[in-house]
Short mmCIF file of C-alpha atoms in Angstrom, two decimals:
data_model
loop_
_atom_site.label_atom_id
_atom_site.label_comp_id
_atom_site.label_asym_id
_atom_site.label_seq_id
_atom_site.Cartn_x
_atom_site.Cartn_y
_atom_site.Cartn_z
CA MET A 1 11.00 -5.82 8.45
CA LEU A 2 8.63 -8.14 7.41
CA LYS A 3 5.32 -9.87 8.04
CA ILE A 4 4.22 -13.16 6.33
CA ASP A 5 0.58 -14.33 6.20
CA VAL A 6 -0.05 -17.70 4.26
CA SER A 7 -3.42 -18.53 5.79
CA ASN A 8 -6.64 -18.57 3.52
CA GLU A 9 -8.34 -18.02 6.70
CA ASN A 10 -6.87 -14.96 8.08
CA LYS A 11 -8.73 -11.83 7.29
CA ARG A 12 -5.62 -9.44 6.79
CA ALA A 13 -2.23 -9.48 5.95
CA ARG A 14 0.39 -8.98 8.76
CA ALA A 15 4.12 -8.80 7.73
CA ALA A 16 4.48 -5.35 6.62
CA ILE A 17 -3.98 11.79 -0.74
CA ALA A 18 -4.04 13.34 -4.04
CA SER A 19 -2.13 11.69 -6.71
CA GLY A 20 -0.47 13.17 -9.70
CA VAL A 21 -0.65 11.92 -13.17
CA ALA A 22 0.94 8.62 -14.09
CA PHE A 23 3.80 8.57 -16.46
CA LEU A 24 6.55 6.33 -17.39
CA ALA A 25 10.01 6.60 -15.74
CA LEU A 26 11.55 3.88 -17.56
CA VAL A 27 15.17 3.13 -16.36
CA PHE A 28 16.97 0.95 -19.37
CA CYS A 29 19.63 -1.33 -17.81
CA VAL A 30 22.12 0.00 -20.35
CA ARG A 31 22.16 3.48 -18.35
CA SER A 32 24.05 4.50 -15.47
CA ILE A 33 22.17 5.49 -12.29
CA ALA A 34 23.25 7.01 -9.22
CA ARG A 35 26.87 7.30 -10.61
CA THR A 36 29.40 9.65 -9.11
CA GLN A 37 32.91 10.33 -10.94
CA ASP A 38 34.40 6.85 -11.57
CA THR A 39 37.90 7.81 -12.28
CA PHE A 40 39.34 7.14 -8.84
CA ALA A 41 37.06 6.81 -5.86
CA PRO A 42 37.71 8.95 -2.86
CA ASN A 43 39.38 6.80 -0.11
CA GLY A 44 36.76 4.87 1.91
CA THR A 45 33.81 5.03 -0.87
CA ILE A 46 32.99 1.65 -2.42
CA HIS A 47 31.56 1.53 -5.81
CA TYR A 48 28.98 -1.21 -6.55
CA SER A 49 27.32 -2.15 -9.98
CA VAL A 50 25.24 -4.79 -11.02
CA GLN A 51 24.69 -6.59 -14.58
CA PRO A 52 21.75 -9.02 -15.32
CA LEU A 53 23.04 -11.91 -17.33
CA ILE A 54 19.76 -13.60 -18.32
CA GLY A 55 21.16 -16.24 -20.54
CA PRO A 56 22.55 -18.36 -17.34
CA ASN A 57 19.92 -16.55 -15.20
CA GLU A 58 22.72 -14.69 -13.14
CA LEU A 59 23.81 -11.26 -11.80
CA GLU A 60 27.27 -10.07 -12.30
CA VAL A 61 28.50 -7.65 -9.49
CA GLN A 62 31.31 -5.55 -9.64
CA VAL A 63 32.84 -4.01 -6.49
CA ARG A 64 35.67 -1.11 -6.64
CA PHE A 65 37.57 0.46 -4.20
CA VAL A 66 40.76 2.05 -3.29
CA GLY A 67 42.66 -0.26 -0.82
CA ASN A 68 43.45 1.01 2.86
CA SER A 69 47.06 1.56 4.37
CA GLN A 70 47.16 -1.81 5.82
CA GLY A 71 46.81 -3.69 2.61
CA GLN A 72 43.97 -6.07 3.70
CA SER A 73 40.31 -5.82 4.15
CA THR A 74 37.57 -8.67 5.20
CA PHE A 75 34.25 -8.81 3.27
CA LYS A 76 31.14 -10.66 4.43
CA LEU A 77 29.24 -12.77 2.06
CA PRO A 78 25.52 -12.90 2.11
CA SER A 79 24.54 -15.37 4.87
CA ASP A 80 21.63 -16.30 7.25
CA SER A 81 18.53 -13.89 7.81
CA MET A 82 15.06 -14.05 7.81
CA GLY A 83 14.74 -17.75 7.72
CA GLY A 84 16.90 -17.93 4.73
CA HIS A 85 20.50 -19.99 5.06
CA GLU A 86 23.88 -20.05 3.68
CA ARG A 87 23.04 -17.28 0.79
CA TRP A 88 27.11 -17.48 0.07
CA THR A 89 26.48 -20.61 -2.01
CA TYR A 90 24.88 -18.63 -4.83
CA LEU A 91 27.94 -16.62 -5.09
CA SER A 92 30.80 -18.03 -7.54
CA HIS A 93 33.36 -16.96 -10.20
CA PHE A 94 35.28 -14.39 -7.96
CA GLU A 95 37.85 -12.50 -9.90
CA GLY A 96 40.05 -9.83 -8.65
CA HIS A 97 42.17 -6.98 -10.21
CA GLY A 98 44.97 -5.55 -8.15
CA VAL A 99 44.00 -7.95 -5.37
CA ARG A 100 44.46 -11.35 -3.97
CA ILE A 101 41.14 -13.22 -2.66
CA MET A 102 41.56 -15.57 -0.12
CA GLY A 103 39.02 -17.43 2.24
CA SER A 104 38.99 -19.99 4.93
CA GLU A 105 35.53 -19.20 6.14
CA LYS A 106 32.52 -20.10 3.70
CA ASP A 107 30.71 -16.38 4.61
CA LYS A 108 33.86 -14.22 4.45
CA ARG A 109 36.96 -13.30 1.93
CA ILE A 110 40.10 -11.85 2.97
CA LEU A 111 41.38 -9.25 0.19
CA GLN A 112 45.17 -8.67 0.15
CA TYR A 113 46.57 -5.78 -1.91
CA ARG A 114 49.00 -2.98 -2.16
CA PRO A 115 48.37 -0.17 0.10
CA GLY A 116 46.40 2.31 -1.51
CA ALA A 117 45.78 0.42 -4.59
CA ALA A 118 42.87 0.30 -7.00
CA VAL A 119 41.13 -2.86 -6.36
CA THR A 120 38.16 -4.56 -8.51
CA ILE A 121 36.38 -7.40 -7.72
CA LYS A 122 33.87 -9.35 -9.88
CA TYR A 123 31.80 -12.43 -8.97
CA ARG A 124 28.32 -13.86 -10.00
CA VAL A 125 24.96 -14.49 -8.34
CA GLN A 126 22.93 -17.49 -9.12
CA SER A 127 19.34 -17.65 -8.84
CA ALA A 128 17.97 -19.46 -5.58
CA TYR A 129 14.92 -20.36 -7.43
CA VAL A 130 13.82 -22.10 -10.86
CA GLU A 131 10.53 -20.54 -10.72
CA SER A 132 8.78 -17.68 -9.30
CA PRO A 133 8.89 -17.69 -5.19
CA THR A 134 5.95 -18.83 -3.10
CA ALA A 135 4.99 -17.00 0.14
CA GLU A 136 6.06 -20.37 1.90
CA ASP A 137 9.58 -19.98 0.50
CA LEU A 138 10.14 -16.28 -0.08
CA PHE A 139 13.48 -15.28 1.35
CA ALA A 140 16.04 -17.97 0.07
CA GLY A 141 18.12 -15.55 -2.10
CA ALA A 142 17.77 -13.75 -5.52
CA ALA A 143 15.13 -14.81 -7.89
CA ILE A 144 16.62 -14.48 -11.10
CA LEU A 145 14.30 -16.03 -13.97
CA PRO A 146 14.16 -15.62 -17.63
CA HIS A 147 11.89 -12.97 -17.78
CA TRP A 148 12.23 -11.04 -14.77
CA LEU A 149 14.45 -10.74 -11.61
CA ALA A 150 14.07 -9.58 -7.99
CA THR A 151 16.14 -9.39 -5.24
CA LEU A 152 17.23 -7.70 -1.99
CA GLY A 153 20.78 -6.38 -1.41
CA GLU A 154 21.48 -8.46 1.62
CA PHE A 155 21.15 -11.50 -0.61
CA ILE A 156 23.72 -10.56 -3.36
CA PHE A 157 26.19 -7.99 -2.01
CA ILE A 158 29.62 -8.50 -0.49
CA VAL A 159 30.22 -5.77 2.11
CA PRO A 160 33.48 -4.94 4.45
CA GLU A 161 33.19 -6.02 8.00
CA HIS A 162 31.97 -3.31 10.57
CA SER A 163 31.29 -0.76 7.58
CA GLU A 164 27.50 0.15 7.60
CA SER A 165 28.29 3.81 7.51
CA THR A 166 30.91 3.39 4.73
CA PRO A 167 29.70 5.55 1.60
CA ILE A 168 29.02 3.88 -1.65
CA THR A 169 27.83 4.47 -5.07
CA PHE A 170 25.45 2.14 -7.31
CA GLU A 171 24.90 1.83 -10.95
CA TRP A 172 23.50 -0.62 -13.62
CA GLN A 173 25.91 -1.97 -15.99
CA PRO A 174 24.57 -2.75 -19.70
CA GLY A 175 22.17 -5.60 -19.45
CA PRO A 176 19.86 -7.48 -21.71
CA LYS A 177 18.39 -5.66 -24.69
CA HIS A 178 15.20 -3.73 -23.83
CA TRP A 179 15.28 -4.87 -20.05
CA ASN A 180 14.34 -1.99 -17.93
CA CYS A 181 15.54 -1.73 -14.10
CA LEU A 182 14.50 -0.07 -10.85
CA SER A 183 16.04 -0.03 -7.40
CA ASN A 184 15.65 2.40 -4.33
CA LEU A 185 19.70 2.92 -4.88
CA ASP A 186 18.93 4.82 -8.29
CA HIS A 187 18.22 8.40 -6.99
CA PRO A 188 19.64 8.67 -3.44
CA SER A 189 18.07 11.44 -1.19
CA ALA A 190 20.65 14.44 -0.82
CA ASP A 191 20.18 14.39 2.85
CA GLU A 192 20.70 10.70 3.14
CA PRO A 193 23.81 9.58 1.03
CA LEU A 194 24.31 5.95 -0.03
CA THR A 195 26.16 3.77 2.64
CA VAL A 196 26.67 0.23 3.18
CA ALA A 197 23.62 0.11 5.40
CA SER A 198 21.52 1.36 2.28
CA LEU A 199 23.06 -1.02 0.15
CA LEU A 200 22.18 -3.98 2.17
CA GLU A 201 18.47 -2.52 2.64
CA SER A 202 18.10 -2.12 -1.16
CA SER A 203 15.46 -3.54 -3.54
CA ILE A 204 16.53 -4.51 -6.96
CA ILE A 205 14.05 -5.43 -9.91
CA ALA A 206 14.20 -5.69 -13.72
CA SER A 207 12.35 -6.81 -16.74
CA PRO A 208 11.80 -6.30 -20.47
CA ASP A 209 8.07 -5.63 -19.16
CA LEU A 210 8.74 -3.13 -16.22
CA LYS A 211 6.64 -0.28 -16.15
CA VAL A 212 7.40 2.41 -13.82
CA VAL A 213 4.87 4.64 -12.69
CA ASP A 214 5.25 8.11 -10.47
CA ARG A 215 3.05 10.02 -8.15
CA SER A 216 3.16 12.81 -6.52
CA ILE A 217 3.49 12.40 -2.56
CA PHE A 218 3.88 14.67 0.69
CA GLY A 219 7.02 15.86 0.11
CA GLY A 220 8.46 14.25 -2.72
CA VAL A 221 7.69 11.84 -5.72
CA LEU A 222 6.94 7.95 -5.53
CA ARG A 223 8.29 5.73 -7.94
CA MET A 224 6.88 2.08 -8.31
CA ALA A 225 7.05 -0.85 -10.57
CA ALA A 226 6.22 -4.55 -10.23
CA VAL A 227 7.51 -7.97 -11.75
CA GLY A 228 6.57 -11.51 -11.03
CA SER A 229 4.39 -14.37 -12.05
CA TRP A 230 1.08 -12.50 -12.72
CA SER A 231 0.21 -9.06 -14.10
CA VAL A 232 0.00 -6.38 -11.52
CA PRO A 233 -2.35 -3.49 -11.59
CA ILE A 234 0.25 -1.07 -10.97
CA ASP A 235 -1.53 2.48 -11.87
CA HIS A 236 -4.34 1.39 -9.30
CA GLY A 237 -1.42 0.04 -6.68
CA ALA A 238 0.76 3.29 -7.18
CA ASP A 239 -2.77 5.45 -6.30
CA LEU A 240 -3.21 3.29 -3.25
CA VAL A 241 0.36 3.40 -1.97
CA ALA A 242 0.55 7.08 -2.67
CA ASN A 243 -2.52 8.01 -0.35
CA ILE A 244 -0.84 5.88 2.57
CA VAL A 245 2.78 7.25 2.19
CA SER A 246 1.40 10.93 2.11
CA ALA A 247 -1.04 10.16 5.11
CA GLN A 248 1.86 8.75 7.15
CA ARG A 249 4.43 11.50 6.20
CA ALA A 250 2.09 13.86 7.34
CA PHE A 251 1.63 12.35 10.70
CA TRP A 252 5.33 11.97 11.31
CA GLY A 253 6.13 15.53 9.73
CA ASP A 254 9.90 14.93 9.19
CA MET A 255 10.25 13.23 6.02
CA THR A 256 10.35 14.61 2.20
CA GLY A 257 12.29 13.28 -0.72
CA PRO A 258 11.71 10.14 -3.14
CA LEU A 259 10.34 7.38 -2.26
CA THR A 260 10.79 3.78 -4.12
CA VAL A 261 8.42 1.09 -3.78
CA THR A 262 8.92 -2.52 -5.75
CA MET A 263 6.39 -5.30 -5.82
CA VAL A 264 6.88 -8.88 -6.59
CA ALA A 265 3.85 -11.18 -7.53
CA LEU A 266 4.07 -14.41 -6.00
CA GLY A 267 3.59 -17.76 -7.62
CA GLY A 268 1.78 -20.71 -5.92
CA SER A 269 -2.00 -21.22 -5.59
CA GLY A 270 -2.29 -20.21 -1.69
CA GLN A 271 -2.70 -16.58 -0.45
CA GLY A 272 0.15 -14.96 1.27
CA SER A 273 1.78 -11.64 1.41
CA ALA A 274 4.82 -9.92 3.00
CA GLY A 275 6.90 -6.73 2.76
CA ARG A 276 10.37 -5.77 3.79
CA GLY A 277 11.34 -1.98 4.63
CA GLY A 278 14.52 -0.50 3.28
CA TYR A 279 16.56 2.71 2.18
CA ARG A 280 13.94 5.46 1.10
CA GLY A 281 11.14 2.74 -0.02
CA PHE A 282 10.48 -0.77 0.53
CA VAL A 283 9.10 -4.10 -1.21
CA GLN A 284 5.91 -6.14 -1.25
CA TYR A 285 5.16 -9.45 -1.96
CA PHE A 286 1.48 -10.43 -2.81
CA SER A 287 -0.14 -13.62 -4.16
CA ALA A 288 -2.73 -13.49 -6.80
CA ALA A 289 -5.28 -13.97 -4.04
CA THR A 290 -4.29 -11.00 -1.67
CA SER A 291 -7.19 -8.43 -1.17
CA PRO A 292 -7.38 -4.91 -1.73
CA ALA A 293 -7.38 -4.73 2.38
CA GLN A 294 -4.39 -6.71 2.84
CA GLN A 295 -2.42 -4.72 0.43
CA ILE A 296 -3.34 -1.72 2.42
CA ARG A 297 -2.19 -3.28 5.70
CA VAL A 298 1.15 -4.39 4.18
CA THR A 299 1.75 -0.97 2.79
CA ALA A 300 1.02 0.80 5.61
CA HIS A 301 3.04 -1.60 8.02
CA GLU A 302 6.16 -1.34 5.61
CA HIS A 303 6.21 2.27 5.47
CA ILE A 304 5.90 2.64 8.97
CA HIS A 305 9.27 1.11 9.21
CA THR A 306 10.63 4.28 7.73
CA TRP A 307 10.80 5.46 11.16
CA ILE A 308 10.40 2.34 13.56
CA PRO A 309 12.87 1.12 14.58
CA GLY A 310 15.61 2.77 12.38
CA ARG A 311 14.89 6.53 13.25
CA LEU A 312 14.46 5.96 16.96
CA GLY A 313 16.89 3.71 18.16
CA GLU A 314 19.65 1.02 17.23
CA MET A 315 18.25 -2.60 17.10
CA PRO A 316 20.75 -5.31 18.46
CA LYS A 317 22.91 -7.24 16.01
CA GLY A 318 22.56 -10.60 14.64
CA ASN A 319 20.19 -13.28 16.61
CA ASP A 320 19.84 -10.78 19.22
CA GLU A 321 17.57 -8.66 17.07
CA ALA A 322 14.57 -10.71 17.52
CA ALA A 323 14.38 -10.01 21.28
CA LEU A 324 13.22 -6.53 20.28
CA TYR A 325 10.80 -7.49 17.53
CA TRP A 326 8.11 -6.90 20.12
CA PHE A 327 8.93 -3.08 19.67
CA SER A 328 10.11 -3.12 16.12
CA GLU A 329 7.09 -4.99 14.79
CA GLY A 330 4.78 -4.66 17.44
CA PHE A 331 4.84 -0.86 17.73
CA THR A 332 4.82 -0.63 14.02
CA GLU A 333 1.57 -2.49 13.80
CA PHE A 334 0.21 0.06 16.47
CA TYR A 335 1.28 2.97 14.41
CA THR A 336 -0.09 1.02 11.26
CA GLN A 337 -3.69 0.76 12.78
CA ARG A 338 -3.51 4.49 14.07
CA THR A 339 -2.44 6.20 11.05
CA LEU A 340 -4.70 4.38 8.84
CA LEU A 341 -7.55 5.51 11.04
CA ARG A 342 -6.49 9.26 11.66
CA SER A 343 -5.86 9.85 8.03
CA GLY A 344 -9.68 8.31 7.00
CA ILE A 345 -8.19 5.55 4.93
CA TRP A 346 -9.75 3.44 7.57
CA SER A 347 -13.22 4.07 9.00
CA LEU A 348 -13.47 3.64 12.98
CA ASN A 349 -15.34 0.54 12.21
CA THR A 350 -12.59 -0.88 10.24
CA PHE A 351 -10.15 -0.20 12.63
CA ILE A 352 -12.19 -1.80 15.26
CA ASP A 353 -12.42 -4.75 13.25
CA ASP A 354 -8.82 -4.86 12.82
CA LEU A 355 -8.02 -4.56 16.47
CA ASN A 356 -10.48 -7.26 16.98
CA ASP A 357 -8.61 -9.57 14.61
CA THR A 358 -5.43 -8.84 16.66
CA LEU A 359 -7.06 -9.84 19.89
CA LEU A 360 -8.48 -12.88 18.48
CA ALA A 361 -4.95 -14.03 17.03
CA TYR A 362 -3.43 -13.14 20.41
CA ALA A 363 -5.84 -15.27 22.33
CA GLU A 364 -5.69 -18.17 20.38
CA ASN A 365 -1.96 -18.24 19.85
CA PRO A 366 -0.64 -21.32 21.74
CA SER A 367 2.54 -19.33 22.38
CA ASN A 368 0.94 -16.32 23.87
CA ARG A 369 2.24 -16.68 27.57
CA GLU A 370 5.92 -17.61 26.68
CA PRO A 371 8.50 -15.35 27.82
CA ASN A 372 10.35 -13.11 25.22
CA ASN A 373 13.61 -15.13 25.24
CA TRP A 374 11.81 -18.11 24.57
CA THR A 375 9.80 -16.65 21.51
CA SER A 376 12.61 -14.66 20.18
CA ALA A 377 14.86 -17.82 20.00
CA ARG A 378 12.17 -19.47 17.98
CA PHE A 379 10.87 -16.60 15.70
CA TRP A 380 12.47 -17.90 12.63
CA THR A 381 11.84 -21.33 13.00
CA ASP A 382 8.11 -21.66 14.21
CA PRO A 383 5.37 -19.79 12.24
CA ALA A 384 3.00 -19.61 15.23
CA VAL A 385 5.56 -18.00 17.29
CA GLN A 386 6.38 -15.75 14.73
CA HIS A 387 3.44 -13.78 14.84
CA ILE A 388 4.02 -13.40 18.94
CA PRO A 389 6.25 -10.29 18.76
CA TYR A 390 3.63 -8.57 16.59
CA LEU A 391 0.43 -9.26 18.50
CA ARG A 392 2.09 -8.84 21.89
CA GLY A 393 4.13 -5.59 20.85
CA ASN A 394 0.93 -4.33 19.48
CA LEU A 395 -1.29 -4.83 22.37
CA PHE A 396 1.61 -3.60 24.69
CA ALA A 397 1.76 -0.29 22.76
CA TYR A 398 -1.97 0.14 23.39
CA LEU A 399 -1.52 -0.54 27.21
CA LEU A 400 1.34 1.75 27.26
CA ASP A 401 -0.30 4.62 25.53
CA ASN A 402 -3.47 4.30 28.08
CA HIS A 403 -0.87 4.38 31.14
CA LEU A 404 0.88 7.65 29.75
CA ARG A 405 -2.62 9.25 29.23
CA GLN A 406 -3.76 8.14 32.70
CA ALA A 407 -0.53 9.24 34.35
CA SER A 408 -0.34 12.67 32.58
CA GLY A 409 -3.97 13.63 32.77
CA ASN A 410 -4.32 13.07 28.93
CA ALA A 411 -1.39 15.67 28.29
CA ILE A 412 0.93 12.44 26.97
CA GLY A 413 0.28 9.71 25.01
CA LEU A 414 2.43 7.29 23.30
CA ASP A 415 2.91 9.80 20.25
CA GLU A 416 4.81 12.42 22.35
CA VAL A 417 6.98 9.54 23.73
CA ILE A 418 7.74 8.14 20.22
CA PHE A 419 8.53 11.53 18.78
CA ARG A 420 10.76 12.42 21.72
CA MET A 421 12.65 9.24 20.75
CA ARG A 422 12.81 10.51 17.12
CA ASP A 423 14.42 13.67 18.40
CA ARG A 424 16.95 12.18 20.71
CA TRP A 425 18.03 9.87 17.93
CA LYS A 426 18.45 12.80 15.52
CA ILE A 427 20.85 14.94 17.83
CA ALA A 428 22.81 11.81 19.08
CA PRO A 429 26.25 11.51 17.51
CA THR A 430 26.14 9.00 14.31
CA ASP A 431 28.53 6.54 16.30
CA HIS A 432 26.70 6.87 19.80
CA ARG A 433 23.03 6.66 18.79
CA PRO A 434 21.01 4.97 21.66
CA GLY A 435 19.58 1.70 21.46
CA VAL A 436 15.83 1.10 20.94
CA LEU A 437 15.08 0.04 24.54
CA GLU A 438 17.41 2.58 26.17
CA ASN A 439 16.06 5.40 24.11
CA LEU A 440 12.21 4.34 24.90
CA LYS A 441 13.09 4.39 28.54
CA ALA A 442 15.10 7.77 28.57
CA SER A 443 12.22 9.24 26.55
CA TYR A 444 9.71 7.96 28.79
CA HIS A 445 11.30 9.35 31.81
CA GLU A 446 11.99 12.81 30.11
CA LEU A 447 8.44 13.18 29.78
CA LEU A 448 6.81 11.42 33.14
CA GLY A 449 9.82 12.04 35.32
CA SER A 450 10.20 9.16 38.08
CA ASP A 451 7.34 7.05 37.07
CA ASP A 452 8.66 3.60 36.91
CA GLN A 453 5.55 1.74 35.23
CA LEU A 454 7.41 1.19 32.03
CA ASP A 455 9.98 -1.17 33.58
CA ALA A 456 7.18 -2.72 35.27
CA LEU A 457 5.08 -3.30 32.32
CA ILE A 458 7.92 -4.60 30.09
CA GLU A 459 9.18 -7.04 32.79
CA SER A 460 5.38 -8.48 33.42
CA HIS A 461 4.04 -8.45 29.59
CA ILE A 462 7.18 -8.69 27.56
CA THR A 463 10.00 -10.50 29.35
CA LYS A 464 7.75 -12.75 31.40
CA GLY A 465 5.07 -12.96 28.69
CA GLU A 466 2.26 -12.46 31.00
CA LEU A 467 -1.23 -12.24 29.11
CA ILE A 468 -2.02 -8.39 28.09
CA GLN A 469 -5.51 -7.39 29.18
CA LEU A 470 -6.44 -4.05 27.70
CA PRO A 471 -8.44 -1.85 30.17
CA THR A 472 -12.20 -1.81 29.40
CA ASP A 473 -12.30 2.03 29.14
CA MET A 474 -9.25 2.77 27.50
CA PHE A 475 -11.04 4.19 24.46
CA GLY A 476 -13.32 6.38 26.35
CA GLN A 477 -16.58 7.16 24.82
CA CYS A 478 -15.34 5.92 21.57
CA ALA A 479 -15.59 2.36 22.08
CA SER A 480 -15.55 -0.09 25.04
CA VAL A 481 -13.28 -3.25 25.46
CA GLU A 482 -15.09 -6.36 26.66
CA PRO A 483 -13.07 -8.40 28.90
CA SER A 484 -12.28 -11.96 28.10
CA VAL A 485 -13.68 -14.93 30.49
CA LEU A 486 -10.54 -15.56 32.50
CA PRO A 487 -8.87 -18.01 33.07
CA TYR A 488 -9.73 -19.12 29.58
CA GLU A 489 -7.09 -17.16 27.59
CA ASP A 490 -8.39 -18.40 24.47
CA VAL A 491 -11.57 -16.46 24.79
CA PRO A 492 -10.59 -12.96 23.37
CA GLN A 493 -11.26 -9.77 24.38
CA THR A 494 -13.66 -7.72 22.05
CA VAL A 495 -13.87 -4.11 21.31
CA ARG A 496 -17.31 -2.57 20.30
CA SER A 497 -18.32 0.87 19.55
CA PRO A 498 -21.53 2.57 20.53
CA ALA A 499 -24.06 3.97 18.13
CA MET A 500 -22.84 7.74 17.50
CA ASP A 501 -23.52 10.29 15.17
CA GLU A 502 -21.00 11.25 12.00
CA GLN A 503 -19.25 14.23 13.85
CA ARG A 504 -18.51 12.38 16.95
CA ARG A 505 -17.44 9.43 15.01
CA GLU A 506 -15.00 11.63 12.91
CA SER A 507 -13.61 13.08 16.14
CA CYS A 508 -13.06 9.74 17.68
CA ALA A 509 -10.92 8.63 14.38
CA ARG A 510 -8.74 11.97 14.69
CA THR A 511 -8.06 11.36 18.44
CA ARG A 512 -7.31 7.78 18.96
#
């Protein structure tokens, strides 16, 4: 998921270890990548390829598959998400071989063919921008410009209905001379093959100036590159990302393999940053005014999305998804703060400053007492409301962590519940994996038995939107939480750390 910050006053971005020696890993667009045998595809596998066409500032997408026994399939076109609308309007010039393409709905195409026939479809994708995207207009569609392109998979690919687990392959077709390309689909993980879901979560960038750098990370290799309206210091950025990724992989202890990070340098004069998690990697968006502290936070947030929510439970589909952003984004915020602190990337003082920023933003937000159904319905249309799931869910995670510690005599905290959710999700059949909320409640009760406080906390602070007040002693001797002056909810709580020696400070950082 993402977090957008376009405020010059905001101190940090919200969305969103040892390094190896850098070396170039340029992938020329004329080379095939992540390509399997392509004589006849195994029944059920769909082959996708992309070709940049820079003269008209377009992409050509080719889709190949073996038809089913019914002789008909329905494919969905890119549609509405993340505030972008009617992305199918950027698709045109549909051509088919061995297939008849029909469509009475704007965002769907019905494909008719002989049962078992080899089907090929080609179409073009136009740029949604005439110049570099800005933070205020970030997700309209693909950016295909004369000297670079950047897009998310969900902006350009047509996919069969109800097909997220369908296997796919991906390759680049020959593009403009000297152009280099990068996607997180290029080198799929052996233990996580490409599927339609991976395709929609992909990030694709290309440019004649593209420089790809590699870094060693915990359990694998990081590949990173950048495009956009200004020159990104990619070597320094890769060092930063490698440190964060390695620390978070070490915290979770269950992730190895390659990771791909793409960066898009935004246009415009304002300050803004955002991110979007995806298959084995993520994409970052930064304005030229983005500070190093903001880059750290966006990077950490987006990489936590490797686990939250996708490896903990299934999210609702469509517009209902926003109802659980308090978990998918708020708990991601919590673990962004926790892992940066425990890894030593953040000092205890930096952690406290960041948490105080959260408390201040929560107190000042005019929608901080609105119920969850009200805020989720307005998430993509009201910038102030958009912050609520991040803020509310973040503070709710602290509240829940404190309750778990108190109820278990410090034997159980939120980490144990989250790890239990991950383990339950792993062993569940792929077609019967639990929903996020279902898995949270089940994991909680497996660890705490009949304790029913989770339901009560969710009902009060999430469903009804009642104001969250952190307990004053929840950080023990490491910090105190000063209460706000009720009933004035716009006066925030404040976290303060007492004077302490370095040994005690390090102990606090490891245990919070």
